[in-house]
Coordinates of N, CA, C and O in Angstrom, one line a residue:
M25 N -4.4 14.7 14.5 CA -4.2 15.9 13.7 C -2.7 16.2 13.5 O -1.9 15.8 14.3
Y26 N -2.5 16.9 12.5 CA -1.1 17.3 12.2 C -0.7 18.5 13.1 O -1.5 19.4 13.3
S27 N 0.5 18.5 13.5 CA 1.0 19.7 14.3 C 1.5 20.7 13.3 O 1.6 20.5 12.1
T28 N 1.7 21.9 13.8 CA 2.1 23.0 13.0 C 3.5 22.7 12.3 O 3.7 23.1 11.2
I29 N 4.3 22.1 13.1 CA 5.7 21.8 12.5 C 5.6 20.8 11.4 O 6.2 20.9 10.4
Q30 N 4.7 19.8 11.5 CA 4.5 18.8 10.5 C 4.0 19.4 9.2 O 4.4 19.1 8.1
L31 N 3.0 20.3 9.4 CA 2.4 21.0 8.2 C 3.5 21.9 7.5 O 3.6 22.0 6.3
F32 N 4.3 22.6 8.4 CA 5.4 23.5 7.9 C 6.4 22.6 7.1 O 6.8 23.0 6.0
N33 N 6.7 21.5 7.6 CA 7.7 20.6 6.9 C 7.1 20.0 5.6 O 7.8 19.9 4.6
A34 N 5.8 19.7 5.6 CA 5.2 19.3 4.4 C 5.2 20.4 3.3 O 5.4 20.1 2.1
K35 N 4.9 21.6 3.7 CA 5.0 22.7 2.8 C 6.4 22.9 2.2 O 6.5 23.2 1.0
I36 N 7.4 22.8 3.1 CA 8.8 23.0 2.6 C 9.1 21.9 1.6 O 9.7 22.1 0.5
R37 N 8.7 20.6 1.9 CA 9.0 19.5 1.0 C 8.3 19.7 -0.3 O 8.8 19.4 -1.4
L38 N 7.1 20.2 -0.3 CA 6.3 20.5 -1.5 C 7.0 21.6 -2.3 O 7.1 21.4 -3.6
S39 N 7.4 22.6 -1.7 CA 8.1 23.7 -2.5 C 9.4 23.2 -3.0 O 9.8 23.6 -4.2
V40 N 10.2 22.4 -2.3 CA 11.4 21.9 -2.8 C 11.1 20.9 -4.0 O 11.8 21.0 -5.0
Y41 N 10.1 20.1 -3.9 CA 9.7 19.2 -5.0 C 9.4 20.0 -6.2 O 9.8 19.7 -7.3
R42 N 8.6 21.1 -6.0 CA 8.2 21.9 -7.2 C 9.4 22.6 -7.8 O 9.5 22.6 -9.0
E43 N 10.3 23.0 -7.0 CA 11.5 23.6 -7.6 C 12.4 22.5 -8.3 O 13.0 22.8 -9.3
Y44 N 12.4 21.4 -7.7 CA 13.2 20.3 -8.3 C 12.7 19.8 -9.6 O 13.4 19.5 -10.5
S45 N 11.4 19.8 -9.7 CA 10.7 19.3 -10.9 C 10.3 20.4 -11.9 O 9.6 20.1 -12.9
K46 N 10.8 21.6 -11.7 CA 10.5 22.7 -12.7 C 11.1 22.4 -14.0 O 12.2 21.9 -14.2
M47 N 10.3 22.6 -15.1 CA 10.8 22.4 -16.4 C 10.5 23.7 -17.2 O 9.6 24.5 -16.9
S48 N 11.3 23.9 -18.2 CA 11.1 25.1 -19.0 C 9.8 24.9 -19.9 O 9.4 23.8 -20.2
N49 N 9.2 26.0 -20.3 CA 8.0 26.0 -21.1 C 8.4 25.3 -22.5 O 7.5 24.6 -23.0
K50 N 9.6 25.6 -23.0 CA 9.9 25.0 -24.3 C 10.0 23.4 -24.1 O 9.5 22.7 -25.0
K51 N 10.6 23.0 -23.0 CA 10.7 21.5 -22.8 C 9.3 20.9 -22.6 O 9.0 19.8 -23.1
I52 N 8.5 21.6 -21.9 CA 7.1 21.1 -21.7 C 6.4 21.0 -23.0 O 5.7 20.0 -23.3
A53 N 6.5 22.0 -23.9 CA 5.9 22.0 -25.2 C 6.4 20.8 -26.1 O 5.6 20.2 -26.7
V54 N 7.7 20.6 -26.0 CA 8.2 19.4 -26.8 C 7.7 18.1 -26.3 O 7.3 17.2 -27.0
I55 N 7.7 18.0 -25.0 CA 7.2 16.7 -24.3 C 5.7 16.6 -24.6 O 5.3 15.5 -24.9
Y56 N 5.0 17.7 -24.5 CA 3.5 17.6 -24.8 C 3.3 17.2 -26.2 O 2.4 16.4 -26.4
L57 N 4.1 17.7 -27.1 CA 3.9 17.3 -28.5 C 4.1 15.8 -28.7 O 3.3 15.1 -29.3
F58 N 5.3 15.3 -28.2 CA 5.6 13.8 -28.4 C 4.9 12.9 -27.4 O 4.7 11.7 -27.8
F59 N 4.5 13.4 -26.3 CA 3.9 12.5 -25.3 C 2.3 12.5 -25.3 O 1.7 11.6 -24.8
F60 N 1.8 13.6 -25.9 CA 0.3 13.7 -25.8 C -0.3 14.0 -27.2 O -1.2 13.3 -27.6
I61 N 0.1 15.0 -27.9 CA -0.5 15.4 -29.1 C -0.4 14.4 -30.2 O -1.4 13.9 -30.8
I62 N 0.9 14.0 -30.5 CA 1.1 13.0 -31.6 C 0.4 11.6 -31.2 O -0.3 11.0 -32.0
P63 N 0.6 11.1 -29.9 CA -0.1 9.9 -29.5 C -1.6 10.0 -29.6 O -2.3 9.1 -30.0
Y64 N -2.2 11.2 -29.3 CA -3.6 11.4 -29.3 C -4.1 11.3 -30.7 O -5.1 10.6 -31.0
I65 N -3.4 11.9 -31.7 CA -3.8 11.8 -33.1 C -3.7 10.4 -33.6 O -4.5 9.9 -34.3
L66 N -2.6 9.8 -33.2 CA -2.3 8.4 -33.6 C -3.4 7.4 -33.0 O -3.8 6.5 -33.7
C67 N -3.8 7.6 -31.8 CA -4.8 6.8 -31.2 C -6.1 7.0 -31.9 O -6.9 6.0 -32.1
L68 N -6.5 8.2 -32.3 CA -7.7 8.4 -33.1 C -7.6 7.7 -34.4 O -8.6 7.1 -34.9
S69 N -6.4 7.7 -35.0 CA -6.2 7.0 -36.3 C -6.3 5.5 -36.1 O -6.9 4.8 -36.9
I70 N -5.8 5.0 -35.0 CA -5.9 3.6 -34.7 C -7.3 3.2 -34.5 O -7.8 2.1 -35.0
I71 N -8.1 4.1 -33.8 CA -9.6 3.8 -33.7 C -10.2 3.7 -35.0 O -11.0 2.8 -35.3
G72 N -9.9 4.7 -35.9 CA -10.5 4.7 -37.3 C -10.1 3.5 -38.1 O -11.0 2.8 -38.7
V73 N -8.9 3.1 -38.1 CA -8.4 2.0 -38.9 C -8.9 0.7 -38.3 O -9.4 -0.2 -39.0
S74 N -8.9 0.5 -37.0 CA -9.3 -0.7 -36.3 C -10.8 -0.9 -36.6 O -11.3 -2.0 -36.9
Y75 N -11.6 0.1 -36.4 CA -13.1 0.0 -36.5 C -13.4 -0.3 -38.0 O -14.3 -1.2 -38.2
N76 N -12.8 0.4 -38.9 CA -13.1 0.1 -40.3 C -12.6 -1.3 -40.8 O -13.1 -1.8 -41.7
S77 N -11.6 -1.8 -40.1 CA -11.1 -3.1 -40.5 C -12.0 -4.2 -39.9 O -12.1 -5.3 -40.4
L78 N -12.7 -3.9 -38.8 CA -13.5 -4.9 -38.2 C -15.0 -4.8 -38.7 O -15.7 -5.8 -38.8
V79 N -15.5 -3.6 -39.0 CA -16.8 -3.4 -39.4 C -16.8 -3.0 -40.9 O -16.4 -1.9 -41.2
L80 N -17.4 -3.8 -41.8 CA -17.3 -3.5 -43.2 C -18.2 -2.3 -43.6 O -17.8 -1.5 -44.4
H81 N -19.3 -2.2 -42.9 CA -20.2 -1.0 -43.3 C -20.2 0.0 -42.1 O -21.2 0.3 -41.5
A82 N -19.0 0.6 -41.9 CA -18.8 1.5 -40.8 C -19.5 2.8 -40.9 O -19.7 3.5 -40.0
L83 N -19.9 3.2 -42.2 CA -20.5 4.5 -42.4 C -22.0 4.5 -42.3 O -22.7 5.4 -42.7
T84 N -22.6 3.5 -41.7 CA -24.0 3.5 -41.4 C -24.2 3.9 -39.9 O -23.3 4.5 -39.3
W85 N -25.3 3.5 -39.3 CA -25.5 3.8 -37.9 C -24.5 3.3 -37.0 O -24.3 3.7 -35.9
R86 N -23.7 2.3 -37.5 CA -22.7 1.7 -36.6 C -21.5 2.6 -36.3 O -20.8 2.4 -35.4
I87 N -21.4 3.7 -37.0 CA -20.4 4.7 -36.7 C -20.5 5.3 -35.3 O -19.6 5.7 -34.6
V88 N -21.8 5.4 -34.9 CA -22.1 5.9 -33.5 C -21.5 5.0 -32.5 O -20.9 5.4 -31.5
V89 N -21.7 3.7 -32.7 CA -21.1 2.7 -31.8 C -19.6 2.8 -31.7 O -19.0 2.8 -30.7
G90 N -19.0 2.9 -32.9 CA -17.5 3.1 -33.0 C -17.1 4.4 -32.2 O -16.1 4.4 -31.6
G91 N -17.9 5.4 -32.4 CA -17.6 6.7 -31.7 C -17.6 6.6 -30.2 O -16.8 7.1 -29.4
I92 N -18.6 5.8 -29.7 CA -18.8 5.6 -28.2 C -17.6 4.8 -27.7 O -17.0 5.1 -26.7
I93 N -17.3 3.7 -28.4 CA -16.2 2.8 -28.0 C -14.9 3.6 -28.0 O -14.1 3.5 -27.1
G94 N -14.7 4.4 -29.1 CA -13.5 5.2 -29.2 C -13.4 6.2 -28.1 O -12.3 6.5 -27.6
A95 N -14.5 6.9 -27.8 CA -14.5 7.9 -26.7 C -14.0 7.3 -25.4 O -13.2 7.9 -24.7
F96 N -14.6 6.1 -25.0 CA -14.2 5.5 -23.8 C -12.7 5.0 -23.8 O -12.0 5.0 -22.8
G97 N -12.3 4.5 -25.0 CA -10.9 4.1 -25.2 C -10.0 5.3 -25.0 O -9.0 5.2 -24.3
M98 N -10.3 6.4 -25.6 CA -9.5 7.6 -25.4 C -9.5 8.1 -24.0 O -8.5 8.6 -23.5
F99 N -10.6 8.0 -23.3 CA -10.7 8.4 -21.9 C -9.8 7.5 -21.1 O -9.1 8.0 -20.2
A100 N -9.7 6.2 -21.3 CA -8.9 5.3 -20.6 C -7.4 5.7 -20.8 O -6.6 5.7 -19.9
V101 N -7.1 6.1 -22.1 CA -5.7 6.5 -22.3 C -5.3 7.8 -21.6 O -4.2 7.9 -21.0
K102 N -6.3 8.7 -21.5 CA -6.0 10.0 -20.8 C -5.9 9.7 -19.3 O -5.1 10.4 -18.6
V103 N -6.6 8.8 -18.7 CA -6.5 8.5 -17.3 C -5.1 8.0 -16.9 O -4.5 8.4 -15.9
I104 N -4.5 7.2 -17.8 CA -3.1 6.7 -17.6 C -2.1 7.9 -17.5 O -1.2 7.8 -16.7
A105 N -2.4 8.9 -18.2 CA -1.4 10.0 -18.3 C -1.6 11.2 -17.3 O -1.0 12.2 -17.5
Q106 N -2.4 11.0 -16.3 CA -2.8 12.1 -15.4 C -1.6 12.6 -14.6 O -1.5 13.8 -14.5
R107 N -0.8 11.8 -14.1 CA 0.4 12.3 -13.3 C 1.3 13.2 -14.1 O 1.6 14.3 -13.7
P108 N 1.8 12.7 -15.3 CA 2.6 13.6 -16.1 C 2.0 14.9 -16.5 O 2.6 16.0 -16.5
V109 N 0.7 14.8 -16.8 CA 0.0 16.0 -17.2 C -0.1 17.0 -16.1 O 0.1 18.2 -16.3
L110 N -0.4 16.6 -14.9 CA -0.5 17.5 -13.7 C 0.9 18.1 -13.4 O 1.0 19.3 -13.1
I111 N 1.9 17.3 -13.5 CA 3.3 17.8 -13.3 C 3.6 18.9 -14.3 O 4.1 20.0 -13.9
M112 N 3.3 18.7 -15.6 CA 3.6 19.7 -16.6 C 2.7 20.9 -16.4 O 3.2 22.0 -16.6
Y113 N 1.5 20.7 -16.1 CA 0.5 21.8 -15.9 C 1.0 22.7 -14.7 O 1.0 23.9 -14.9
R114 N 1.5 22.1 -13.7 CA 1.9 22.9 -12.5 C 3.3 23.6 -12.8 O 3.6 24.7 -12.3
S115 N 4.1 23.0 -13.7 CA 5.4 23.6 -14.0 C 5.3 24.7 -15.1 O 6.2 25.5 -15.2
S116 N 4.2 24.7 -15.9 CA 4.1 25.6 -17.0 C 3.7 27.0 -16.5 O 3.0 27.2 -15.5
T117 N 4.3 28.0 -17.2 CA 4.0 29.4 -16.8 C 3.3 30.1 -18.0 O 2.8 31.2 -17.8
Q118 N 3.2 29.5 -19.1 CA 2.5 30.1 -20.3 C 1.0 29.8 -20.3 O 0.6 28.6 -20.1
K119 N 0.2 30.8 -20.5 CA -1.3 30.6 -20.4 C -1.8 29.6 -21.5 O -2.6 28.8 -21.3
V120 N -1.2 29.8 -22.7 CA -1.6 28.9 -23.9 C -1.3 27.5 -23.6 O -2.1 26.6 -23.8
L121 N -0.1 27.3 -23.1 CA 0.4 25.9 -22.8 C -0.4 25.3 -21.7 O -0.8 24.1 -21.7
K122 N -0.8 26.1 -20.7 CA -1.6 25.6 -19.6 C -3.0 25.2 -20.1 O -3.6 24.2 -19.7
G123 N -3.5 26.0 -21.0 CA -4.8 25.7 -21.7 C -4.8 24.4 -22.4 O -5.7 23.6 -22.4
L124 N -3.7 24.1 -23.2 CA -3.6 22.9 -23.9 C -3.4 21.7 -23.0 O -4.0 20.6 -23.2
L125 N -2.7 21.9 -21.9 CA -2.5 20.8 -20.9 C -3.8 20.5 -20.2 O -4.1 19.4 -19.8
N126 N -4.6 21.5 -20.0 CA -5.8 21.4 -19.3 C -6.8 20.5 -20.0 O -7.7 19.8 -19.3
F127 N -6.7 20.3 -21.3 CA -7.5 19.4 -22.0 C -7.4 17.9 -21.5 O -8.4 17.2 -21.6
F128 N -6.2 17.6 -21.1 CA -6.0 16.2 -20.6 C -6.2 16.0 -19.1 O -6.1 14.9 -18.7
I129 N -6.5 17.0 -18.4 CA -6.7 16.9 -16.9 C -8.2 16.4 -16.7 O -9.1 17.1 -17.1
L130 N -8.3 15.3 -16.0 CA -9.7 14.7 -15.8 C -10.1 14.8 -14.4 O -11.2 14.4 -14.0
E131 N -9.3 15.4 -13.5 CA -9.7 15.5 -12.1 C -10.5 16.8 -11.9 O -10.1 17.7 -11.1
R132 N -11.7 16.8 -12.5 CA -12.5 18.0 -12.4 C -14.0 17.6 -12.3 O -14.3 16.4 -12.0
S133 N -14.9 18.5 -12.5 CA -16.3 18.2 -12.4 C -16.8 17.2 -13.4 O -16.2 17.0 -14.4
R134 N -18.0 16.7 -13.1 CA -18.6 15.7 -14.0 C -18.9 16.4 -15.4 O -18.9 15.7 -16.4
F135 N -19.3 17.6 -15.3 CA -19.6 18.4 -16.6 C -18.3 18.4 -17.5 O -18.4 18.2 -18.7
V136 N -17.2 18.7 -16.9 CA -16.0 18.8 -17.7 C -15.6 17.4 -18.3 O -15.2 17.3 -19.4
I137 N -15.7 16.4 -17.4 CA -15.4 15.0 -17.9 C -16.4 14.6 -19.0 O -16.0 14.0 -20.0
S138 N -17.7 15.0 -18.9 CA -18.7 14.7 -19.9 C -18.4 15.4 -21.2 O -18.5 14.8 -22.3
A139 N -18.0 16.7 -21.1 CA -17.6 17.4 -22.3 C -16.4 16.8 -22.9 O -16.3 16.7 -24.2
N140 N -15.4 16.3 -22.1 CA -14.2 15.7 -22.6 C -14.6 14.4 -23.4 O -14.1 14.1 -24.5
L141 N -15.5 13.6 -22.8 CA -16.0 12.4 -23.5 C -16.7 12.8 -24.8 O -16.6 12.1 -25.8
L142 N -17.5 13.9 -24.8 CA -18.2 14.3 -26.0 C -17.2 14.7 -27.1 O -17.4 14.3 -28.3
V143 N -16.2 15.4 -26.7 CA -15.1 15.8 -27.7 C -14.5 14.5 -28.3 O -14.3 14.4 -29.5
D144 N -14.1 13.6 -27.4 CA -13.5 12.3 -27.8 C -14.5 11.5 -28.7 O -14.0 10.9 -29.7
F145 N -15.7 11.5 -28.4 CA -16.7 10.9 -29.3 C -16.8 11.5 -30.7 O -16.7 10.8 -31.7
C146 N -16.8 12.8 -30.7 CA -16.8 13.5 -32.0 C -15.6 13.2 -32.8 O -15.6 12.9 -34.0
L147 N -14.4 13.3 -32.2 CA -13.2 13.1 -32.9 C -13.0 11.6 -33.3 O -12.5 11.3 -34.4
S148 N -13.5 10.7 -32.5 CA -13.4 9.2 -32.8 C -14.3 9.0 -34.0 O -14.0 8.2 -35.0
T149 N -15.5 9.5 -34.0 CA -16.5 9.4 -35.1 C -15.9 10.0 -36.4 O -16.0 9.4 -37.5
A150 N -15.3 11.2 -36.3 CA -14.7 11.8 -37.4 C -13.5 11.0 -38.0 O -13.3 10.8 -39.2
S151 N -12.7 10.4 -37.1 CA -11.6 9.5 -37.5 C -12.1 8.3 -38.2 O -11.6 7.9 -39.3
I152 N -13.2 7.7 -37.7 CA -13.7 6.5 -38.4 C -14.2 6.9 -39.8 O -14.0 6.2 -40.8
Y153 N -14.9 8.0 -39.9 CA -15.5 8.5 -41.1 C -14.4 8.8 -42.1 O -14.4 8.4 -43.3
L154 N -13.4 9.5 -41.7 CA -12.3 10.0 -42.6 C -11.5 8.8 -43.1 O -11.1 8.7 -44.3
V155 N -11.2 7.8 -42.2 CA -10.5 6.6 -42.7 C -11.3 5.9 -43.7 O -10.8 5.4 -44.7
A156 N -12.6 5.7 -43.4 CA -13.4 5.0 -44.4 C -13.6 5.7 -45.7 O -13.6 5.1 -46.8
K157 N -13.6 7.0 -45.7 CA -13.8 7.8 -46.9 C -12.5 7.9 -47.8 O -12.6 7.9 -49.0
F158 N -11.4 8.1 -47.1 CA -10.2 8.4 -47.9 C -9.1 7.3 -48.0 O -8.2 7.4 -48.7
M159 N -9.3 6.2 -47.3 CA -8.4 5.1 -47.4 C -9.1 3.9 -48.0 O -10.2 3.5 -47.6
P160 N -8.5 3.3 -49.1 CA -9.1 2.1 -49.6 C -9.0 0.9 -48.7 O -8.1 0.8 -47.8
L161 N -9.9 0.0 -48.8 CA -10.1 -1.1 -47.9 C -8.8 -2.0 -47.9 O -8.4 -2.5 -46.9
T162 N -8.1 -2.1 -49.0 CA -6.9 -2.9 -49.1 C -5.8 -2.3 -48.2 O -5.0 -3.0 -47.6
V163 N -5.7 -0.9 -48.1 CA -4.8 -0.3 -47.2 C -5.2 -0.4 -45.7 O -4.4 -0.7 -44.9
I164 N -6.5 -0.3 -45.5 CA -7.0 -0.4 -44.1 C -6.7 -1.8 -43.6 O -6.2 -2.0 -42.4
L165 N -6.9 -2.8 -44.4 CA -6.7 -4.2 -44.0 C -5.2 -4.6 -44.1 O -4.9 -5.7 -43.6
G166 N -4.4 -3.8 -44.6 CA -3.0 -4.1 -44.8 C -2.2 -3.8 -43.6 O -2.5 -4.3 -42.5
R167 N -1.1 -3.0 -43.7 CA -0.2 -2.8 -42.7 C -0.4 -1.5 -42.0 O 0.5 -1.1 -41.2
T168 N -1.4 -0.8 -42.2 CA -1.6 0.6 -41.6 C -1.6 0.6 -40.1 O -0.9 1.4 -39.5
L169 N -2.2 -0.4 -39.5 CA -2.3 -0.4 -38.0 C -0.9 -0.6 -37.5 O -0.5 0.0 -36.5
G170 N -0.1 -1.5 -38.1 CA 1.2 -1.7 -37.6 C 2.1 -0.4 -37.6 O 2.9 -0.1 -36.7
W171 N 2.0 0.3 -38.7 CA 2.8 1.6 -38.9 C 2.3 2.6 -37.8 O 3.1 3.3 -37.2
L172 N 1.0 2.7 -37.6 CA 0.5 3.6 -36.6 C 1.0 3.3 -35.2 O 1.4 4.2 -34.4
V173 N 1.0 2.0 -34.9 CA 1.5 1.6 -33.5 C 3.0 1.8 -33.4 O 3.5 2.3 -32.4
L174 N 3.7 1.6 -34.5 CA 5.2 1.8 -34.5 C 5.5 3.3 -34.2 O 6.3 3.7 -33.4
I175 N 4.8 4.2 -34.9 CA 5.0 5.7 -34.7 C 4.6 6.0 -33.3 O 5.2 6.9 -32.7
L176 N 3.5 5.5 -32.8 CA 3.0 5.8 -31.5 C 4.1 5.4 -30.4 O 4.5 6.1 -29.5
V177 N 4.7 4.2 -30.6 CA 5.7 3.7 -29.7 C 6.9 4.6 -29.8 O 7.5 4.9 -28.7
L178 N 7.3 5.0 -31.0 CA 8.5 5.8 -31.1 C 8.3 7.2 -30.5 O 9.2 7.7 -29.8
S179 N 7.1 7.8 -30.7 CA 6.8 9.1 -30.1 C 6.8 9.0 -28.6 O 7.4 9.9 -27.9
L180 N 6.2 8.0 -28.0 CA 6.2 7.8 -26.5 C 7.6 7.5 -26.0 O 8.0 8.0 -24.9
T181 N 8.4 6.8 -26.7 CA 9.7 6.5 -26.3 C 10.6 7.7 -26.3 O 11.3 8.0 -25.3
L182 N 10.5 8.5 -27.3 CA 11.2 9.8 -27.4 C 10.8 10.7 -26.3 O 11.7 11.3 -25.6
A183 N 9.5 10.9 -26.0 CA 9.1 11.7 -24.9 C 9.5 11.2 -23.6 O 10.0 12.0 -22.7
S184 N 9.5 9.9 -23.4 CA 10.0 9.4 -22.1 C 11.4 9.6 -21.9 O 11.9 9.9 -20.8
Y185 N 12.2 9.5 -23.0 CA 13.6 9.7 -22.9 C 14.0 11.1 -22.6 O 14.9 11.4 -21.8
L186 N 13.2 12.1 -23.1 CA 13.4 13.5 -22.9 C 13.3 13.9 -21.4 O 14.0 14.7 -20.9
E187 N 12.3 13.4 -20.7 CA 12.0 13.9 -19.4 C 11.4 12.8 -18.5 O 10.3 13.0 -17.9
F188 N 12.0 11.7 -18.4 CA 11.5 10.6 -17.5 C 11.4 11.0 -16.1 O 10.4 10.8 -15.4
E189 N 12.5 11.6 -15.5 CA 12.6 11.9 -14.1 C 11.5 12.8 -13.7 O 10.9 12.7 -12.6
S190 N 11.2 13.9 -14.4 CA 10.3 14.9 -14.0 C 8.8 14.4 -14.1 O 8.0 14.9 -13.4
L191 N 8.6 13.4 -15.0 CA 7.2 13.0 -15.2 C 6.8 11.7 -14.5 O 5.7 11.3 -14.5
S192 N 7.8 11.0 -14.0 CA 7.5 9.7 -13.4 C 7.1 9.8 -11.9 O 7.4 10.8 -11.3
I193 N 6.5 8.8 -11.5 CA 6.1 8.7 -10.0 C 7.4 8.4 -9.2 O 7.6 8.8 -8.1
Y194 N 8.2 7.6 -9.8 CA 9.5 7.2 -9.2 C 10.4 8.4 -9.2 O 10.8 8.9 -10.2
T195 N 10.8 8.8 -8.0 CA 11.7 9.9 -7.9 C 12.9 9.5 -7.0 O 12.7 9.0 -5.9
E196 N 14.1 9.7 -7.5 CA 15.3 9.4 -6.7 C 16.0 10.7 -6.5 O 16.2 11.6 -7.4
K197 N 16.4 11.0 -5.3 CA 17.1 12.2 -4.9 C 18.5 12.3 -5.6 O 19.2 11.3 -5.5
K198 N 18.8 13.4 -6.2 CA 20.1 13.6 -6.8 C 21.1 14.1 -5.7 O 20.7 14.7 -4.8
K199 N 22.3 13.7 -5.9 CA 23.3 14.0 -4.9 C 24.2 15.2 -5.5 O 24.3 15.4 -6.6

């Protein structure tokens, strides 16, 4: 078991870490935009373009299959981002910003995870439908996917540049 002194030291280290990694709400909002919102929308667009370029008749019953695959793909993307989301959630003091960040937190009950998958399913299905309805097949099969991936990489690079130290697992003590 831990002694009282060890627990006290752990609490002090935790409070020092929290103070060290505090970010302003404005900085959290900018990082959230470039690191989560823009990539989330781009990933949904990538799902829509990819599925429509692979399946010629995507607007039949097959759209459900695309929605399921897209939902699990989006879930996998969210799992990767858990550490930065939790850090920003703990650092945020605005209720609205905490609510937006809460959408990406998956360390909760099965009901919340299921609801998250359902939202991702609906958004993936809508993305597949919207791409098929509003983009001609020549554009879908052309360079669209490359542009989406380029914008995604640029957005993630910019967000990482803005606040790598606060969001990364690797932490080096400043002198």
